[in-house]
CSV table of C-alpha atoms in Angstrom, one decimal:
chain,number,residue,atom,x,y,z
A,137,MET,CA,-50.4,-0.1,37.6
A,138,ALA,CA,-49.7,-3.6,35.6
A,139,GLU,CA,-46.8,-1.9,33.4
A,140,THR,CA,-45.2,-0.4,36.9
A,141,SER,CA,-45.2,-4.0,38.1
A,142,SER,CA,-44.1,-5.5,34.8
A,143,SER,CA,-41.1,-3.3,34.9
A,144,THR,CA,-40.5,-3.9,38.6
A,145,ASP,CA,-40.3,-7.6,37.8
A,146,ILE,CA,-37.9,-7.4,34.7
A,147,SER,CA,-36.0,-5.2,37.3
A,148,THR,CA,-35.6,-8.3,39.7
A,149,LYS,CA,-34.8,-10.4,37.0
A,150,VAL,CA,-32.2,-7.8,35.3
A,151,GLU,CA,-30.6,-7.5,39.1
A,152,ARG,CA,-30.4,-11.5,39.2
A,153,ILE,CA,-28.1,-11.4,35.9
A,154,ALA,CA,-26.2,-8.9,37.2
A,155,LYS,CA,-25.5,-10.4,40.5
A,156,LEU,CA,-24.6,-13.6,38.9
A,157,ALA,CA,-21.7,-11.9,36.7
A,158,ARG,CA,-20.7,-9.6,39.5
A,159,GLN,CA,-20.2,-12.4,41.9
A,160,SER,CA,-18.7,-14.9,39.2
A,161,PRO,CA,-16.2,-12.1,36.9
A,162,THR,CA,-14.7,-15.0,35.3
A,163,MET,CA,-17.6,-17.4,34.7
A,164,VAL,CA,-18.6,-17.9,31.1
A,165,LEU,CA,-22.7,-17.8,31.2
A,166,THR,CA,-24.4,-20.5,28.9
A,167,THR,CA,-28.0,-19.9,30.3
A,168,LEU,CA,-29.4,-16.6,29.2
A,169,ALA,CA,-32.4,-17.1,26.6
A,170,HIS,CA,-34.8,-18.1,29.4
A,171,HIS,CA,-35.0,-14.7,30.8
A,172,ILE,CA,-36.4,-13.2,27.3
A,173,ASP,CA,-40.1,-14.4,27.6
A,174,GLU,CA,-43.4,-11.8,26.5
A,175,GLU,CA,-43.0,-10.2,29.6
A,176,TRP,CA,-39.4,-9.2,29.1
A,177,LEU,CA,-40.4,-8.6,25.3
A,178,HIS,CA,-43.6,-6.1,26.5
A,179,GLU,CA,-40.4,-4.3,28.5
A,180,ALA,CA,-38.1,-4.1,25.4
A,181,TYR,CA,-40.9,-2.7,23.5
A,182,ARG,CA,-41.8,-0.2,26.1
A,183,ARG,CA,-38.2,0.8,26.1
A,184,THR,CA,-38.1,1.5,22.5
A,185,ARG,CA,-38.7,4.5,20.7
A,186,LYS,CA,-42.1,4.6,18.9
A,187,ASP,CA,-41.3,7.4,16.6
A,188,GLY,CA,-38.1,6.6,15.2
A,189,ALA,CA,-37.2,6.7,11.7
A,190,ARG,CA,-38.6,3.3,9.8
A,191,GLY,CA,-37.1,0.2,8.6
A,192,ILE,CA,-36.9,-1.4,5.2
A,193,ASP,CA,-40.2,-2.8,5.9
A,194,GLY,CA,-41.8,1.2,6.4
A,195,GLN,CA,-43.9,-0.1,9.5
A,196,SER,CA,-44.1,2.8,12.2
A,197,GLY,CA,-43.8,2.1,16.1
A,198,GLN,CA,-47.7,3.0,16.3
A,199,GLU,CA,-48.3,0.4,13.3
A,200,TYR,CA,-46.6,-2.0,15.1
A,201,ALA,CA,-48.6,-1.6,18.7
A,202,THR,CA,-51.7,-2.8,16.7
A,203,GLY,CA,-52.4,-6.9,17.5
A,204,LEU,CA,-49.5,-6.2,19.8
A,205,GLU,CA,-49.9,-9.5,22.0
A,206,GLN,CA,-49.9,-11.6,18.9
A,207,ARG,CA,-46.7,-9.8,17.1
A,208,LEU,CA,-44.1,-10.4,20.7
A,209,GLN,CA,-45.3,-13.9,20.7
A,210,SER,CA,-44.4,-14.7,17.4
A,211,LEU,CA,-41.3,-12.6,17.6
A,212,LEU,CA,-40.5,-14.5,20.9
A,213,GLU,CA,-41.1,-18.1,19.2
A,214,ARG,CA,-39.0,-17.2,16.2
A,215,ALA,CA,-36.2,-15.8,18.0
A,216,LYS,CA,-35.8,-19.3,20.4
A,217,THR,CA,-36.4,-21.4,17.6
A,218,GLY,CA,-33.7,-20.2,15.4
A,219,ARG,CA,-36.4,-19.1,12.7
A,220,TYR,CA,-36.1,-15.2,13.0
A,221,ARG,CA,-34.7,-13.7,10.0
A,222,ALA,CA,-32.8,-10.4,11.0
A,223,PRO,CA,-33.8,-8.1,8.0
A,224,PRO,CA,-31.0,-5.7,6.5
A,225,VAL,CA,-30.8,-1.9,8.0
A,226,LYS,CA,-31.7,1.0,5.6
A,227,ARG,CA,-28.9,3.0,5.1
A,228,ALA,CA,-28.9,6.7,5.6
A,229,TYR,CA,-26.0,9.4,6.5
A,230,ILE,CA,-25.5,12.0,8.7
A,231,PRO,CA,-23.1,14.6,8.6
A,232,LYS,CA,-19.9,14.7,10.7
A,233,GLY,CA,-17.8,18.1,11.9
A,234,ASP,CA,-14.9,17.1,9.5
A,235,GLY,CA,-16.9,17.6,6.5
A,236,GLU,CA,-17.6,13.9,6.0
A,237,THR,CA,-20.7,11.9,6.6
A,238,ARG,CA,-21.1,9.0,9.3
A,239,PRO,CA,-23.5,5.8,8.1
A,240,LEU,CA,-26.5,5.6,10.1
A,241,GLY,CA,-28.3,2.0,10.1
A,242,ILE,CA,-32.2,1.7,10.6
A,243,PRO,CA,-33.5,-1.5,11.5
A,244,THR,CA,-37.0,-2.3,11.4
A,245,PHE,CA,-39.4,-1.6,14.4
A,246,GLU,CA,-39.5,-5.3,15.2
A,247,ASP,CA,-35.8,-5.7,15.2
A,248,LYS,CA,-35.5,-2.7,17.5
A,249,VAL,CA,-37.8,-4.5,19.9
A,250,LEU,CA,-35.7,-7.6,20.0
A,251,GLN,CA,-32.6,-5.9,19.7
A,252,ARG,CA,-33.4,-4.1,22.9
A,253,ALA,CA,-34.4,-7.4,24.6
A,254,VAL,CA,-30.9,-9.0,24.1
A,255,ALA,CA,-29.0,-5.9,24.9
A,256,MET,CA,-31.0,-5.6,28.3
A,257,VAL,CA,-29.7,-9.5,29.0
A,258,LEU,CA,-25.8,-8.3,27.9
A,259,GLU,CA,-25.9,-4.9,29.4
A,260,ALA,CA,-26.7,-6.3,32.9
A,261,ILE,CA,-23.6,-8.7,32.6
A,262,TYR,CA,-21.3,-6.4,31.0
A,263,GLU,CA,-22.1,-3.3,33.6
A,264,GLN,CA,-20.3,-5.7,36.1
A,265,ASP,CA,-17.2,-6.0,33.8
A,266,PHE,CA,-16.7,-2.3,32.1
A,267,LEU,CA,-14.4,-0.4,34.1
A,268,ASP,CA,-14.8,3.3,35.4
A,269,CYS,CA,-12.9,4.8,32.1
A,270,SER,CA,-15.8,4.1,29.9
A,271,TYR,CA,-18.7,6.7,29.7
A,272,GLY,CA,-20.2,6.6,26.5
A,273,PHE,CA,-23.8,4.6,26.4
A,274,ARG,CA,-24.0,3.2,29.4
A,275,PRO,CA,-27.0,3.7,32.5
A,276,GLY,CA,-26.1,6.7,34.5
A,277,ARG,CA,-22.8,7.8,32.6
A,278,SER,CA,-22.8,11.0,30.4
A,279,ALA,CA,-20.0,12.8,28.1
A,280,HIS,CA,-20.1,15.3,31.3
A,281,GLN,CA,-18.8,12.9,33.8
A,282,ALA,CA,-16.1,11.9,31.1
A,283,LEU,CA,-14.8,15.4,30.7
A,284,ASP,CA,-14.9,16.0,34.6
A,285,ALA,CA,-12.6,13.0,35.0
A,286,LEU,CA,-10.3,14.1,32.4
A,287,HIS,CA,-10.8,17.6,34.2
A,288,ASP,CA,-9.9,16.4,37.9
A,289,ALA,CA,-7.0,14.1,36.6
A,290,ALA,CA,-5.2,17.1,34.5
A,291,THR,CA,-5.4,19.5,37.5
A,292,ARG,CA,-4.3,16.6,40.2
A,293,ILE,CA,-1.2,16.1,38.4
A,294,ALA,CA,-0.7,19.4,36.6
A,295,GLY,CA,-1.1,18.1,33.4
A,296,GLY,CA,1.5,16.4,31.2
A,297,TRP,CA,1.3,14.6,28.1
A,298,VAL,CA,-2.1,13.9,26.5
A,299,VAL,CA,-2.6,10.7,23.6
A,300,GLU,CA,-5.6,11.8,21.4
A,301,LEU,CA,-7.1,8.5,20.1
A,302,ASP,CA,-8.9,8.5,16.5
A,303,ILE,CA,-9.9,5.0,15.4
A,304,ARG,CA,-10.7,5.2,11.6
A,305,LYS,CA,-14.5,4.7,10.7
A,306,TYR,CA,-14.9,2.1,13.9
A,307,PHE,CA,-18.2,1.4,13.3
A,308,ASP,CA,-17.7,0.2,10.3
A,309,THR,CA,-14.1,-1.9,11.0
A,310,ILE,CA,-15.6,-3.9,13.7
A,311,ASP,CA,-14.2,-7.5,12.9
A,312,HIS,CA,-17.2,-9.8,13.4
A,313,GLU,CA,-15.5,-13.1,14.1
A,314,LYS,CA,-13.5,-11.3,16.8
A,315,LEU,CA,-15.9,-9.7,17.8
A,316,VAL,CA,-17.7,-12.8,18.6
A,317,GLY,CA,-14.7,-14.4,19.8
A,318,ILE,CA,-14.4,-11.4,22.7
A,319,LEU,CA,-18.1,-12.0,23.3
A,320,ARG,CA,-18.0,-15.9,23.8
A,321,GLN,CA,-15.6,-15.0,26.5
A,322,ARG,CA,-18.4,-14.3,28.7
A,323,VAL,CA,-21.3,-15.4,27.1
A,324,ARG,CA,-21.9,-18.4,25.0
A,325,ASP,CA,-26.0,-19.0,25.4
A,326,GLY,CA,-27.0,-20.2,21.7
A,327,VAL,CA,-29.7,-18.2,21.3
A,328,ILE,CA,-28.0,-14.8,22.3
A,329,LEU,CA,-25.1,-15.8,19.9
A,330,ARG,CA,-27.2,-16.8,17.1
A,331,LEU,CA,-29.1,-13.6,17.1
A,332,VAL,CA,-26.2,-11.2,17.4
A,333,GLY,CA,-24.7,-13.3,14.7
A,334,LYS,CA,-27.8,-12.7,12.5
A,335,TRP,CA,-27.7,-9.1,13.3
A,336,LEU,CA,-24.2,-8.6,12.2
A,337,ASN,CA,-24.4,-10.4,8.8
A,338,ALA,CA,-28.2,-9.2,8.1
A,339,GLY,CA,-26.1,-6.4,5.7
A,340,VAL,CA,-27.3,-2.9,4.3
A,341,MET,CA,-30.1,-2.0,1.8
A,342,GLU,CA,-28.7,1.1,0.0
A,343,ASP,CA,-30.6,2.3,-3.3
A,344,GLY,CA,-32.1,-0.9,-3.6
A,345,SER,CA,-28.9,-3.4,-3.4
A,346,LEU,CA,-28.0,-5.5,-0.6
A,347,ARG,CA,-24.8,-5.0,0.6
A,348,ARG,CA,-23.0,-7.7,3.6
A,349,GLY,CA,-19.6,-7.7,4.7
A,350,GLU,CA,-17.3,-9.0,7.4
A,351,ALA,CA,-16.9,-6.0,9.6
A,352,GLY,CA,-19.0,-3.2,11.3
A,353,THR,CA,-22.3,-2.6,13.4
A,354,PRO,CA,-24.2,0.0,11.5
A,355,GLN,CA,-25.0,3.0,13.9
A,356,GLY,CA,-28.1,3.3,14.5
A,357,GLY,CA,-29.1,-0.4,15.8
A,358,VAL,CA,-29.9,-0.6,19.2
A,359,ILE,CA,-27.6,-3.4,20.1
A,360,SER,CA,-24.9,-1.6,18.0
A,361,PRO,CA,-23.2,0.8,20.7
A,362,LEU,CA,-23.2,-2.1,23.2
A,363,LEU,CA,-21.3,-4.1,21.1
A,364,ALA,CA,-19.5,-1.7,20.3
A,365,ASN,CA,-18.7,-0.7,24.0
A,366,ILE,CA,-17.8,-4.4,24.6
A,367,PHE,CA,-15.4,-4.8,21.7
A,368,LEU,CA,-13.0,-1.8,23.1
A,369,HIS,CA,-13.4,-2.9,26.3
A,370,GLU,CA,-11.4,-5.5,25.5
A,371,VAL,CA,-9.0,-3.8,23.4
A,372,LEU,CA,-8.0,-0.9,24.9
A,373,ASP,CA,-9.5,-0.3,28.6
A,374,VAL,CA,-8.4,-3.7,29.9
A,375,TRP,CA,-5.3,-3.7,28.0
A,376,PHE,CA,-4.5,-0.1,29.4
A,377,HIS,CA,-5.3,-0.8,33.1
A,378,ARG,CA,-3.8,-4.1,33.3
A,379,GLU,CA,-0.6,-4.3,31.0
A,380,VAL,CA,0.1,-0.3,30.5
A,381,GLN,CA,-0.3,1.3,33.6
A,382,PRO,CA,1.6,-1.5,35.6
A,383,ARG,CA,4.8,-0.6,33.4
A,384,LEU,CA,4.5,3.4,33.4
A,385,ARG,CA,6.9,5.3,35.6
A,386,GLY,CA,4.0,7.9,36.4
A,387,ARG,CA,0.4,8.2,36.6
A,388,ALA,CA,-2.0,8.3,34.0
A,389,LEU,CA,-5.5,8.0,33.0
A,390,LEU,CA,-7.8,6.8,30.4
A,391,VAL,CA,-10.9,8.3,29.5
A,392,ARG,CA,-13.2,6.8,26.8
A,393,TYR,CA,-17.0,7.9,25.6
A,394,ALA,CA,-17.6,5.3,22.9
A,395,ASP,CA,-14.7,5.6,20.1
A,396,ASP,CA,-13.8,9.0,21.3
A,397,ALA,CA,-10.6,8.3,23.8
A,398,VAL,CA,-7.7,10.1,25.4
A,399,MET,CA,-5.0,9.3,27.3
A,400,LEU,CA,-3.4,11.8,29.9
A,401,PHE,CA,0.1,10.7,31.3
A,402,GLU,CA,2.1,12.8,34.0
A,403,ARG,CA,5.6,11.9,32.0
A,404,GLU,CA,6.7,12.2,28.4
A,405,GLU,CA,8.8,8.7,28.4
A,406,ASP,CA,5.4,6.6,29.1
A,407,ALA,CA,3.3,8.7,26.7
A,408,ARG,CA,5.7,8.4,23.8
A,409,ARG,CA,6.1,4.4,24.9
A,410,VAL,CA,2.3,3.8,24.6
A,411,MET,CA,1.9,6.0,21.4
A,412,GLU,CA,4.4,3.3,19.6
A,413,VAL,CA,2.3,0.4,20.6
A,414,LEU,CA,-0.9,1.8,19.9
A,415,PRO,CA,-0.9,1.2,16.2
A,416,LYS,CA,0.0,-2.7,16.6
A,417,ARG,CA,-2.4,-3.3,19.5
A,418,PHE,CA,-5.3,-2.1,17.3
A,419,GLY,CA,-4.2,-3.8,14.3
A,420,ARG,CA,-4.3,-7.1,16.0
A,421,TYR,CA,-8.1,-6.7,16.3
A,422,GLY,CA,-8.4,-5.4,12.6
A,423,LEU,CA,-9.0,-1.8,13.7
A,424,THR,CA,-6.5,1.3,12.1
A,425,LEU,CA,-5.8,4.8,13.7
A,426,HIS,CA,-6.1,7.7,12.0
A,427,PRO,CA,-2.3,8.9,11.6
A,428,GLU,CA,-3.2,12.8,11.1
A,429,LYS,CA,-5.9,12.7,14.1
A,430,THR,CA,-4.2,10.4,16.2
A,431,ARG,CA,-1.2,12.7,18.3
A,432,LEU,CA,0.9,13.3,21.2
A,433,VAL,CA,0.0,16.7,22.6
A,434,PRO,CA,1.9,18.3,25.5
A,435,PHE,CA,0.0,19.4,27.9
A,436,LYS,CA,1.8,20.4,30.9
A,437,ARG,CA,0.8,23.6,33.2
A,438,PRO,CA,2.7,26.4,31.7
A,439,ASP,CA,4.2,27.5,35.2
A,440,ARG,CA,5.7,23.5,35.4
A,441,ALA,CA,6.3,23.4,31.6
A,442,SER,CA,9.9,23.8,31.9
A,443,LYS,CA,10.3,21.8,35.1
A,444,GLY,CA,11.3,18.3,35.2
A,445,GLY,CA,8.9,15.0,35.0
A,446,GLY,CA,7.0,16.0,32.1
A,447,GLY,CA,9.6,16.7,29.2
A,448,ASP,CA,10.3,19.8,27.4
A,449,ASP,CA,7.2,21.5,25.8
A,450,GLY,CA,9.3,23.9,23.9
A,451,PRO,CA,9.0,27.7,23.4
A,452,SER,CA,5.5,27.7,22.7
A,453,GLY,CA,4.3,25.6,25.9
A,454,PRO,CA,1.2,23.3,26.1
A,455,GLU,CA,-1.2,23.3,23.6
A,456,SER,CA,-4.7,22.2,23.6
A,457,PHE,CA,-6.4,19.4,22.5
A,458,ASP,CA,-10.5,18.8,21.2
A,459,PHE,CA,-12.3,16.0,23.2
A,460,LEU,CA,-16.3,15.4,23.5
A,461,GLY,CA,-16.8,18.6,21.5
A,462,PHE,CA,-14.4,20.6,23.9
A,463,THR,CA,-11.1,22.2,23.5
A,464,ILE,CA,-9.4,21.4,26.8
A,465,HIS,CA,-6.6,24.0,27.5
A,466,TRP,CA,-5.0,26.0,30.4
A,467,GLY,CA,-5.9,29.7,31.1
A,468,LYS,CA,-5.9,31.8,34.1
A,469,SER,CA,-8.8,31.9,36.8
A,470,LEU,CA,-10.2,34.8,37.9
A,471,ALA,CA,-7.7,34.5,41.1
A,472,GLY,CA,-5.0,34.6,38.5
A,473,LYS,CA,-4.2,30.8,38.7
A,474,TRP,CA,-4.0,28.4,36.4
A,475,VAL,CA,-6.4,26.1,35.7
A,476,VAL,CA,-7.7,23.5,33.2
A,477,LYS,CA,-10.6,25.0,31.0
A,478,GLU,CA,-12.9,23.9,28.4
A,479,ARG,CA,-14.7,26.2,25.4
A,480,THR,CA,-16.7,25.3,22.6
A,481,ALA,CA,-14.8,23.3,19.9
A,482,LYS,CA,-14.8,25.2,16.5
A,483,SER,CA,-16.1,22.8,14.4
A,484,ARG,CA,-18.8,22.1,16.7
A,485,PHE,CA,-19.5,25.8,17.1
A,486,SER,CA,-19.6,26.4,13.5
A,487,ARG,CA,-21.9,23.3,12.9
A,488,ALA,CA,-24.2,24.3,15.5
A,489,LEU,CA,-24.5,27.9,13.5
A,490,LYS,CA,-24.8,26.0,10.3
A,491,SER,CA,-27.4,24.2,11.5
A,492,ILE,CA,-29.5,27.6,13.0
A,493,THR,CA,-28.8,29.2,9.4
A,494,GLU,CA,-30.2,26.3,7.4
A,495,TRP,CA,-33.2,26.5,9.7
A,496,CYS,CA,-33.8,30.0,10.1
A,497,CYS,CA,-33.5,30.1,5.9
A,498,ARG,CA,-36.4,27.4,5.9
A,499,HIS,CA,-38.5,29.0,8.7
A,500,ARG,CA,-38.2,32.6,7.7
A,501,HIS,CA,-41.6,33.3,6.7
A,502,ALA,CA,-43.2,31.1,10.1
A,503,PRO,CA,-44.8,33.3,12.8
A,504,LEU,CA,-42.0,35.3,14.8
A,505,GLU,CA,-43.4,33.4,18.1
A,506,ASP,CA,-43.1,30.0,16.2
A,507,GLN,CA,-39.6,31.1,15.3
A,508,GLN,CA,-38.6,32.2,18.9
A,509,LYS,CA,-39.9,29.0,20.3
A,510,ALA,CA,-37.8,26.7,18.1
A,511,LEU,CA,-34.8,29.1,18.5
A,512,GLY,CA,-35.4,29.0,22.1
A,513,LEU,CA,-35.3,25.7,22.2
A,514,LYS,CA,-32.4,25.1,20.4
A,515,LEU,CA,-30.2,27.4,22.4
A,516,ARG,CA,-31.6,25.8,25.6
A,517,GLY,CA,-30.0,22.7,24.3
A,518,HIS,CA,-26.7,24.1,23.2
A,519,TYR,CA,-26.6,25.9,26.7
A,520,GLY,CA,-27.2,22.5,28.3
A,521,TYR,CA,-24.8,20.7,26.9
A,522,TYR,CA,-21.7,23.5,26.4
A,523,GLY,CA,-22.9,25.7,29.3
A,524,ARG,CA,-19.7,24.3,31.4
A,525,LEU,CA,-17.4,26.5,33.6
A,526,GLY,CA,-15.2,28.8,31.9
A,527,ASN,CA,-17.1,28.6,28.6
A,528,ARG,CA,-19.1,31.5,29.0
A,529,ALA,CA,-17.6,33.8,26.3
A,530,ARG,CA,-18.1,30.9,23.8
A,531,LEU,CA,-21.6,31.0,25.0
A,532,GLU,CA,-22.3,34.7,24.5
A,533,GLY,CA,-20.4,34.3,21.2
A,534,PHE,CA,-23.2,31.9,20.2
A,535,HIS,CA,-25.9,34.1,21.3
A,536,ALA,CA,-25.0,37.0,19.4
A,537,GLN,CA,-24.1,35.2,16.2
A,538,VAL,CA,-27.7,33.6,16.5
A,539,ILE,CA,-29.4,36.8,16.8
A,540,PHE,CA,-27.4,38.2,13.6
A,541,ILE,CA,-28.4,35.2,11.4
A,542,TRP,CA,-32.1,35.5,12.8
A,543,LYS,CA,-32.0,39.4,11.6
A,544,LYS,CA,-30.7,38.2,8.5
A,545,TRP,CA,-33.3,36.0,7.6
A,546,LEU,CA,-35.9,37.5,9.1
A,547,GLY,CA,-34.9,41.2,6.6
A,548,ARG,CA,-35.4,38.5,3.9
A,549,ARG,CA,-39.1,38.1,4.5
A,550,SER,CA,-39.5,41.1,2.1
A,551,GLN,CA,-38.3,43.9,0.3
A,552,ARG,CA,-38.4,45.9,3.3
A,553,PRO,CA,-34.7,46.0,4.7
A,554,LEU,CA,-34.6,45.1,8.4
A,555,TYR,CA,-32.7,47.4,10.4
A,556,TRP,CA,-31.0,46.9,14.1
A,557,LYS,CA,-33.1,49.3,15.7
A,558,GLY,CA,-36.4,46.8,14.2
A,559,MET,CA,-34.2,43.9,15.0
A,560,TYR,CA,-34.3,45.1,18.8
A,561,ARG,CA,-38.4,45.9,18.7
A,562,ILE,CA,-38.4,42.1,17.8
A,563,LEU,CA,-36.0,40.9,20.3
A,564,ARG,CA,-38.2,42.9,23.3
A,565,ARG,CA,-41.3,41.2,22.6
A,566,PHE,CA,-39.5,37.8,21.8
A,567,PRO,CA,-36.5,37.5,23.9
A,568,LEU,CA,-34.1,34.9,23.0
A,569,PRO,CA,-32.9,33.0,26.3
A,570,LYS,CA,-29.4,34.4,27.2
A,571,PRO,CA,-26.1,31.8,28.3
A,572,ALA,CA,-26.7,30.0,31.2
A,573,LEU,CA,-23.6,27.6,32.5
A,574,ARG,CA,-25.8,24.4,33.4
A,575,ARG,CA,-23.0,22.2,34.0
A,576,LEU,CA,-21.1,23.5,36.7
A,577,ARG,CA,-18.4,20.9,38.6
A,578,PRO,CA,-19.3,20.3,42.4
A,579,ALA,CA,-16.8,22.3,44.4
């Protein structure tokens, strides 16, 4: 009961901050740190994952819980007096779909708690400022809502022209000085800004050596996604809605999920004009657009591709483009009408199968029941994200490939070959979940 009461009290405090920010959208807020007290830190601790990777101090969330009251009191005192020293993040790497790797920063557990506390304050403010076009790392918003918004707009205007945006190494190239400058337009609390500055300059520990830079917010930090959203809110979202849209001749839409963004234009001339100024706009903030992955794609509905307003798509008709793991394209419905469809992008499909292959190889000697449970969870997770209307063929293909991979590695458990007749017997005893469309758009 005490924990529930504390969470309710914090929600009331958060709403007070949000209400002030909402009522005064141009006000610079100077007194915010007083909201962060022991109760606030307790809530930040409750919201912090306890089973996450350990930072450079090797301390786990469970270990930090020993003597929690004293730890949080000390953390609060150090944060308020300026004596808190942000430890470097531990560098790790995760694979990307294009064969490259993405750097990941792993803070210490205590640092995660303090970052969460500050993020709770900043989120209350910026959720009042953020525009409807952004969906990533925001409460109550998801990748599927971003896909729905894009789908609905493309259907409404019968397609048009799409600008795919790809920011080169975005999280590694955010300029610290420019980010703090944008932050100061809304927040000038000394404690908050000092802590953000310490996190930006904490550096990265890799192979025993410390590296510091003037750019980047290492992914993995609790506050990094919020800071990245604040930066692109100013660089892209506000600019597009206040300066770009009023100058266009046709309708246009921006949809952004973190650093993944697409722009949909009704008219080709509008799309080309914006495409030309994008590199200058991003360059002003120290960001670079990938010259090959940032592209202009004709996406007019096929039966209107040669009719005015959208330009001439040429003999090949409209192209497709990728967004949030899906390839967006035009296709025929069962009724024979042209509709916007989504299928699993080839790179994501291949990456998921590679992950399944590696898992089956490592666990081929585990009991069949355990393998069935694990593969079932993986399949349901895949269906949960990719199970959107129109993607059934890809889901069924994925299901079939997983069975094929499972059979291959089960057949390597011994010298005796496993034929399909034997595999079907296994599947009758240990069936894998079949594809399900779990993401249906409202009628």
